[in-house]
GROMACS .gro file of C-alpha atoms in nm:
model
  351
    1MET     CA    1   8.770  20.858  16.792
    2ASP     CA    2   8.911  21.177  16.728
    3ARG     CA    3   8.898  21.204  17.151
    4GLU     CA    4   9.144  20.829  17.153
    5GLN     CA    5   9.529  20.865  17.100
    6PRO     CA    6   9.697  20.572  16.847
    7ILE     CA    7   9.984  20.397  17.013
    8PHE     CA    8  10.091  20.093  16.855
    9SER     CA    9   9.944  19.948  16.505
   10ALA     CA   10   9.988  19.563  16.360
   11ARG     CA   11   9.907  19.395  15.984
   12ALA     CA   12   9.775  19.045  16.067
   13HIS     CA   13   9.446  18.862  15.947
   14VAL     CA   14   9.236  18.859  16.240
   15PHE     CA   15   9.007  18.496  16.322
   16GLN     CA   16   8.701  18.494  16.597
   17ILE     CA   17   8.602  18.130  16.770
   18ASP     CA   18   8.279  17.988  16.593
   19PRO     CA   19   8.038  18.107  16.873
   20ASN     CA   20   7.851  17.751  16.747
   21THR     CA   21   8.104  17.524  16.859
   22LYS     CA   22   8.345  17.685  17.040
   23ARG     CA   23   8.652  17.483  16.851
   24ASN     CA   24   8.716  17.625  16.531
   25TRP     CA   25   8.814  17.971  16.409
   26ILE     CA   26   8.624  18.167  16.161
   27PRO     CA   27   8.821  18.415  15.892
   28ALA     CA   28   8.720  18.740  15.993
   29SER     CA   29   8.875  18.934  15.708
   30LYS     CA   30   8.991  18.829  15.362
   31HIS     CA   31   9.360  18.986  15.387
   32ALA     CA   32   9.558  19.136  15.627
   33VAL     CA   33   9.430  19.408  15.847
   34THR     CA   34   9.544  19.723  16.033
   35VAL     CA   35   9.529  19.619  16.455
   36SER     CA   36   9.586  19.892  16.658
   37PHE     CA   37   9.607  20.002  17.031
   38PHE     CA   38   9.420  20.325  17.142
   39TYR     CA   39   9.393  20.492  17.458
   40ASP     CA   40   9.095  20.736  17.543
   41GLY     CA   41   9.224  21.055  17.807
   42ASN     CA   42   8.848  21.111  17.876
   43ARG     CA   43   8.751  20.749  18.018
   44ASN     CA   44   9.130  20.665  18.070
   45VAL     CA   45   9.078  20.333  17.885
   46TYR     CA   46   9.271  20.116  17.669
   47ARG     CA   47   9.113  19.985  17.349
   48ILE     CA   48   9.178  19.766  17.033
   49ILE     CA   49   9.040  19.864  16.743
   50SER     CA   50   9.047  19.677  16.363
   51VAL     CA   51   8.810  19.799  16.098
   52GLY     CA   52   8.805  19.662  15.769
   53GLY     CA   53   8.660  19.864  15.535
   54THR     CA   54   8.354  20.019  15.632
   55LYS     CA   55   8.300  19.757  15.931
   56ALA     CA   56   8.469  19.693  16.277
   57ILE     CA   57   8.614  19.398  16.294
   58ILE     CA   58   8.706  19.424  16.695
   59ASN     CA   59   8.626  19.692  16.898
   60CYS     CA   60   8.742  19.564  17.238
   61THR     CA   61   8.817  19.704  17.597
   62ILE     CA   62   9.128  19.584  17.770
   63THR     CA   63   9.082  19.464  18.122
   64PRO     CA   64   9.374  19.386  18.376
   65SER     CA   65   9.234  19.010  18.343
   66MET     CA   66   9.300  18.932  17.959
   67THR     CA   67   9.611  18.723  17.848
   68PHE     CA   68   9.722  18.713  17.500
   69THR     CA   69   9.822  18.362  17.453
   70ARG     CA   70  10.079  18.250  17.162
   71THR     CA   71   9.946  17.913  17.044
   72SER     CA   72  10.204  17.932  16.742
   73GLN     CA   73  10.515  18.093  16.620
   74LYS     CA   74  10.267  18.321  16.446
   75PHE     CA   75   9.948  18.256  16.574
   76GLY     CA   76   9.776  18.429  16.954
   77GLN     CA   77   9.493  18.470  17.108
   78TRP     CA   78   9.268  18.590  17.392
   79ALA     CA   79   8.936  18.613  17.512
   80ASP     CA   80   8.674  18.924  17.531
   81SER     CA   81   8.418  18.812  17.796
   82ARG     CA   82   8.198  19.129  17.703
   83ALA     CA   83   8.192  18.986  17.369
   84ASN     CA   84   8.157  18.687  17.467
   85THR     CA   85   8.410  18.556  17.209
   86VAL     CA   86   8.772  18.469  17.140
   87TYR     CA   87   8.984  18.664  16.915
   88GLY     CA   88   9.274  18.505  16.698
   89LEU     CA   89   9.586  18.666  16.514
   90GLY     CA   90   9.784  18.609  16.264
   91PHE     CA   91  10.096  18.762  16.150
   92ALA     CA   92  10.283  18.721  15.901
   93THR     CA   93  10.610  18.700  16.074
   94GLU     CA   94  10.746  18.624  16.447
   95GLN     CA   95  10.855  18.956  16.524
   96GLN     CA   96  10.518  19.056  16.476
   97LEU     CA   97  10.371  18.844  16.639
   98HIS     CA   98  10.612  18.891  16.936
   99GLN     CA   99  10.611  19.308  16.979
  100PHE     CA  100  10.212  19.248  16.971
  101SER     CA  101  10.256  18.975  17.296
  102GLU     CA  102  10.445  19.242  17.424
  103ARG     CA  103  10.291  19.564  17.345
  104PHE     CA  104   9.961  19.360  17.543
  105LYS     CA  105  10.148  19.310  17.799
  106GLU     CA  106  10.215  19.671  17.841
  107VAL     CA  107   9.879  19.845  17.807
  108LYS     CA  108   9.750  19.522  18.029
  109GLU     CA  109   9.972  19.682  18.332
  110ALA     CA  110   9.880  20.037  18.177
  111ALA     CA  111   9.498  19.925  18.219
  112ARG     CA  112   9.575  19.770  18.560
  113LEU     CA  113   9.746  20.109  18.703
  114ALA     CA  114   9.442  20.317  18.563
  115ARG     CA  115   9.202  20.096  18.718
  116GLU     CA  116   9.386  20.115  19.076
  117LYS     CA  117   9.447  20.532  18.990
  118SER     CA  118   9.084  20.561  18.938
  119GLN     CA  119   8.969  20.371  19.228
  120ASP     CA  120   9.199  20.544  19.498
  121LYS     CA  121   8.992  20.877  19.350
  122MET     CA  122   8.725  20.680  19.437
  123GLU     CA  123   8.850  20.616  19.775
  124LEU     CA  124   8.929  21.014  19.809
  125ALA     CA  125   8.641  21.115  19.724
  126ASN     CA  126   8.440  20.895  19.956
  127THR     CA  127   8.643  20.961  20.265
  128ALA     CA  128   8.566  21.342  20.202
  129LEU     CA  129   8.217  21.312  20.178
  130SER     CA  130   8.167  21.091  20.485
  131ILE     CA  131   8.431  21.325  20.653
  132ALA     CA  132   8.194  21.619  20.509
  133ALA     CA  133   7.892  21.484  20.653
  134PRO     CA  134   7.705  21.671  20.926
  135GLN     CA  135   7.515  21.381  21.081
  136LEU     CA  136   7.752  21.092  21.050
  137GLN     CA  137   7.945  21.077  21.422
  138SER     CA  138   8.177  20.811  21.374
  139PRO     CA  139   8.549  20.792  21.408
  140PRO     CA  140   8.738  20.940  21.152
  141VAL     CA  141   8.955  20.539  21.146
  142MET     CA  142   8.582  20.404  21.023
  143CYS     CA  143   8.537  20.648  20.733
  144VAL     CA  144   8.825  20.504  20.553
  145ASN     CA  145   8.747  20.198  20.638
  146GLY     CA  146   8.458  20.206  20.424
  147PRO     CA  147   8.578  20.288  20.156
  148GLU     CA  148   8.871  20.006  20.181
  149ASP     CA  149   8.676  19.746  20.244
  150LYS     CA  150   8.408  19.870  19.997
  151MET     CA  151   8.813  19.820  19.761
  152PHE     CA  152   8.906  19.476  19.914
  153ARG     CA  153   8.582  19.333  19.820
  154SER     CA  154   8.608  19.510  19.445
  155GLN     CA  155   8.942  19.364  19.441
  156SER     CA  156   8.803  18.964  19.613
  157ALA     CA  157   8.523  19.031  19.275
  158ASP     CA  158   8.806  19.094  19.050
  159ILE     CA  159   9.043  18.788  19.187
  160THR     CA  160   8.694  18.578  19.184
  161LEU     CA  161   8.620  18.697  18.827
  162SER     CA  162   8.959  18.708  18.686
  163SER     CA  163   9.028  18.334  18.839
  164GLU     CA  164   8.675  18.192  18.635
  165LYS     CA  165   8.779  18.380  18.306
  166GLU     CA  166   9.054  18.168  18.356
  167ARG     CA  167   8.941  17.860  18.432
  168ILE     CA  168   8.706  17.921  18.075
  169LYS     CA  169   8.965  17.969  17.870
  170LYS     CA  170   9.209  17.715  17.998
  171MET     CA  171   8.925  17.506  17.915
  172LEU     CA  172   8.866  17.603  17.587
  173SER     CA  173   9.269  17.645  17.476
  174GLU     CA  174   9.329  17.247  17.638
  175GLY     CA  175   8.960  17.135  17.416
  176SER     CA  176   9.060  17.318  17.087
  177ILE     CA  177   9.433  17.384  17.103
  178CYS     CA  178   9.535  17.118  16.811
  179GLU     CA  179   9.283  17.248  16.584
  180MET     CA  180   9.360  17.590  16.645
  181ASN     CA  181   9.707  17.512  16.578
  182LEU     CA  182   9.629  17.351  16.282
  183GLU     CA  183   9.518  17.573  16.136
  184ALA     CA  184   9.752  17.836  16.211
  185GLU     CA  185   9.998  17.592  16.093
  186LEU     CA  186   9.820  17.578  15.771
  187PHE     CA  187   9.810  17.918  15.718
  188THR     CA  188  10.128  18.013  15.767
  189LEU     CA  189  10.190  17.731  15.527
  190GLN     CA  190   9.991  17.838  15.288
  191ASP     CA  191  10.131  18.180  15.274
  192SER     CA  192  10.466  18.014  15.288
  193ASN     CA  193  10.376  17.835  15.016
  194SER     CA  194  10.238  18.123  14.803
  195LYS     CA  195  10.599  18.265  14.900
  196LEU     CA  196  10.832  18.006  14.772
  197VAL     CA  197  10.666  17.961  14.424
  198ALA     CA  198  10.659  18.309  14.344
  199ALA     CA  199  11.018  18.304  14.440
  200LEU     CA  200  11.148  17.988  14.275
  201HIS     CA  201  10.908  18.147  13.954
  202GLU     CA  202  11.122  18.488  14.044
  203ALA     CA  203  11.388  18.320  14.031
  204ASN     CA  204  11.346  18.145  13.717
  205ASN     CA  205  11.292  18.380  13.503
  206ASN     CA  206  11.642  18.580  13.596
  207VAL     CA  207  11.886  18.300  13.583
  208GLU     CA  208  11.892  18.352  13.255
  209GLN     CA  209  11.999  18.736  13.303
  210TRP     CA  210  12.244  18.588  13.540
  211LYS     CA  211  12.378  18.304  13.336
  212LYS     CA  212  12.501  18.639  13.033
  213GLN     CA  213  12.551  18.874  13.288
  214LEU     CA  214  12.824  18.580  13.423
  215VAL     CA  215  12.958  18.569  13.098
  216ALA     CA  216  13.011  18.945  13.072
  217TYR     CA  217  13.183  18.910  13.365
  218GLN     CA  218  13.470  18.639  13.314
  219GLU     CA  219  13.498  18.779  12.943
  220GLU     CA  220  13.583  19.154  13.154
  221THR     CA  221  13.820  18.919  13.364
  222GLU     CA  222  14.002  18.795  13.115
  223ARG     CA  223  14.016  19.128  12.982
  224LEU     CA  224  14.212  19.245  13.285
  225ARG     CA  225  14.389  18.991  13.315
  226ASP     CA  226  14.591  19.007  12.979
  227GLN     CA  227  14.604  19.375  13.021
  228VAL     CA  228  14.832  19.294  13.388
  229ALA     CA  229  15.047  19.053  13.177
  230ASP     CA  230  15.086  19.296  12.904
  231LEU     CA  231  15.175  19.514  13.179
  232GLU     CA  232  15.392  19.315  13.365
  233ALA     CA  233  15.544  19.199  13.037
  234HIS     CA  234  15.611  19.572  12.935
  235GLY     CA  235  15.772  19.641  13.258
  236GLY     CA  236  15.855  20.030  13.243
  237HIS     CA  237  15.736  20.056  12.922
  238GLY     CA  238  15.383  20.045  12.963
  239PRO     CA  239  15.119  20.250  13.151
  240SER     CA  240  15.228  20.357  13.523
  241ASP     CA  241  15.164  20.162  13.868
  242MET     CA  242  14.903  20.335  13.952
  243LEU     CA  243  14.668  20.229  13.617
  244LYS     CA  244  14.826  19.838  13.730
  245ASP     CA  245  14.697  19.955  14.094
  246GLU     CA  246  14.378  20.011  13.931
  247LEU     CA  247  14.362  19.726  13.706
  248THR     CA  248  14.414  19.524  13.971
  249ARG     CA  249  14.187  19.618  14.205
  250SER     CA  250  13.891  19.614  13.922
  251LEU     CA  251  14.001  19.262  13.860
  252GLU     CA  252  13.917  19.164  14.238
  253GLU     CA  253  13.658  19.291  14.269
  254LEU     CA  254  13.530  19.153  13.945
  255GLU     CA  255  13.669  18.820  14.084
  256ALA     CA  256  13.470  18.878  14.411
  257LEU     CA  257  13.138  18.957  14.226
  258LEU     CA  258  13.152  18.659  13.984
  259LYS     CA  259  13.236  18.418  14.283
  260ALA     CA  260  12.953  18.598  14.502
  261LYS     CA  261  12.763  18.567  14.190
  262ASP     CA  262  12.871  18.219  14.104
  263GLU     CA  263  12.694  18.128  14.459
  264GLU     CA  264  12.399  18.316  14.405
  265ILE     CA  265  12.328  18.114  14.084
  266HIS     CA  266  12.417  17.826  14.270
  267ILE     CA  267  12.179  17.869  14.560
  268LEU     CA  268  11.948  17.907  14.317
  269GLN     CA  269  12.029  17.566  14.117
  270ASN     CA  270  11.927  17.397  14.451
  271LYS     CA  271  11.607  17.554  14.509
  272LYS     CA  272  11.513  17.474  14.186
  273GLU     CA  273  11.648  17.142  14.205
  274GLU     CA  274  11.412  17.105  14.548
  275TYR     CA  275  11.140  17.264  14.404
  276HIS     CA  276  11.174  16.985  14.109
  277GLU     CA  277  11.228  16.722  14.355
  278MET     CA  278  10.821  16.876  14.539
  279GLU     CA  279  10.725  16.850  14.184
  280GLN     CA  280  10.784  16.526  14.147
  281GLU     CA  281  10.645  16.415  14.498
  282ARG     CA  282  10.369  16.547  14.424
  283GLU     CA  283  10.340  16.362  14.091
  284GLU     CA  284  10.482  16.010  14.205
  285ALA     CA  285  10.148  16.089  14.502
  286ILE     CA  286   9.930  16.191  14.239
  287HIS     CA  287  10.024  15.868  14.038
  288ARG     CA  288  10.031  15.612  14.366
  289LEU     CA  289   9.613  15.785  14.455
  290GLN     CA  290   9.553  15.702  14.070
  291GLU     CA  291   9.637  15.326  14.146
  292MET     CA  292   9.468  15.333  14.470
  293GLU     CA  293   9.172  15.400  14.288
  294MET     CA  294   9.252  15.194  13.988
  295ARG     CA  295   9.268  14.872  14.296
  296ASN     CA  296   8.943  15.013  14.457
  297LEU     CA  297   8.786  15.026  14.149
  298GLU     CA  298   8.914  14.655  14.083
  299LEU     CA  299   8.769  14.600  14.457
  300GLU     CA  300   8.480  14.686  14.400
  301ARG     CA  301   8.388  14.501  14.050
  302ARG     CA  302   8.572  14.219  14.297
  303VAL     CA  303   8.367  14.275  14.581
  304GLN     CA  304   7.983  14.283  14.301
  305ASN     CA  305   8.106  13.968  14.147
  306MET     CA  306   8.187  13.782  14.520
  307GLU     CA  307   7.801  13.907  14.535
  308GLN     CA  308   7.627  13.821  14.245
  309ASN     CA  309   7.831  13.491  14.268
  310LEU     CA  310   7.681  13.469  14.669
  311SER     CA  311   7.284  13.571  14.520
  312ALA     CA  312   7.297  13.295  14.242
  313SER     CA  313   7.465  13.015  14.532
  314LEU     CA  314   7.130  13.166  14.799
  315GLU     CA  315   6.907  13.116  14.523
  316GLU     CA  316   7.067  12.735  14.408
  317ARG     CA  317   7.088  12.659  14.775
  318ASP     CA  318   6.690  12.729  14.804
  319ARG     CA  319   6.592  12.588  14.479
  320THR     CA  320   6.752  12.257  14.595
  321GLU     CA  321   6.636  12.306  14.906
  322SER     CA  322   6.230  12.302  14.746
  323GLU     CA  323   6.315  12.022  14.583
  324VAL     CA  324   6.398  11.797  14.857
  325GLN     CA  325   6.112  11.899  15.018
  326ARG     CA  326   5.913  11.727  14.719
  327ALA     CA  327   6.092  11.473  14.736
  328ILE     CA  328   6.012  11.393  15.108
  329GLU     CA  329   5.659  11.503  15.073
  330ILE     CA  330   5.647  11.208  14.774
  331LEU     CA  331   5.861  10.969  14.981
  332ASP     CA  332   5.598  11.010  15.332
  333VAL     CA  333   5.279  10.969  15.051
  334LYS     CA  334   5.457  10.620  14.947
  335ILE     CA  335   5.555  10.506  15.261
  336PHE     CA  336   5.200  10.588  15.392
  337ASP     CA  337   5.116  10.374  15.066
  338LEU     CA  338   5.324  10.080  15.127
  339ASN     CA  339   5.202  10.041  15.533
  340ASP     CA  340   4.844  10.094  15.393
  341LEU     CA  341   4.930   9.764  15.144
  342ARG     CA  342   5.141   9.586  15.398
  343GLN     CA  343   4.808   9.589  15.641
  344SER     CA  344   4.589   9.486  15.386
  345MET     CA  345   4.825   9.182  15.315
  346VAL     CA  346   4.803   9.089  15.682
  347LYS     CA  347   4.516   9.105  15.707
  348LEU     CA  348   4.476   8.851  15.394
  349ILE     CA  349   4.681   8.594  15.570
  350ASP     CA  350   4.507   8.591  15.888
  351LYS     CA  351   4.141   8.537  15.725
   0.00000   0.00000   0.00000
């Protein structure tokens, strides 16, 4: 990287697409790292490089076919076909994401111009070689058209490859954009929540100090008002008009400062009330969850009782059916005996 020059740098959380599912994001860095654009003057190429510790997290050469897509307010992604992966960046603010996206477009355009210049140089070199070759008897126009056809075929191949990449990237984005947005929003919400909690703790610590300052300002204001009233009452016997004006200005400044502090305290109290409301909602949700768990346990207990009752009923029914079957068998035997007895009696009567 000695021959490369940094162009632009930003801090972001780096993610890579899961190679197995092609849907979920895998964090490539535990914390926000520096992501930089570099220009290699010797090879005339642009790269995006990010290093975490001693490991290169991103080492991507920018091509004209790449596109940086903003999937949410603070999250963006692009596909690297050479590395066969998709990179995702989560920024702290929307402005940082906008700056990175604009710089990506600029570097992409510069990469396109650099490729065209290299193709022009190749065309000129091929033209010069074709003119200098003594064994070629074709007209000069044919010598020029050869490289043009080659460049046309190269551009057509680039267009086809670019369209294929765009189609694949579109399919990937359509299949996973919901989960990507949810994960990005979850990341930003967690970051915002931690900042809000830290700010609320700091505000709670500073409220008492600001209240003391407010009381001191109020006392100073009352003292200055008394001095102004004394000056107005004594008229010419008191201090000079310059001192009076200075005291009036000091009084106005203190009143403005007092008003600003009152507004700050009011804002902090509102934030504190919102935080308490969130805590109450969380406690209510926990309480409702506990109630649902208790109801679930009660329902499970009822289901177990009903299963036991059903099992006992089935056993009782089986036992009853067995007794009925035995009674039927006994009745069949009795009927058979009676039938024999009837036939015997008929025979006796006939005799």
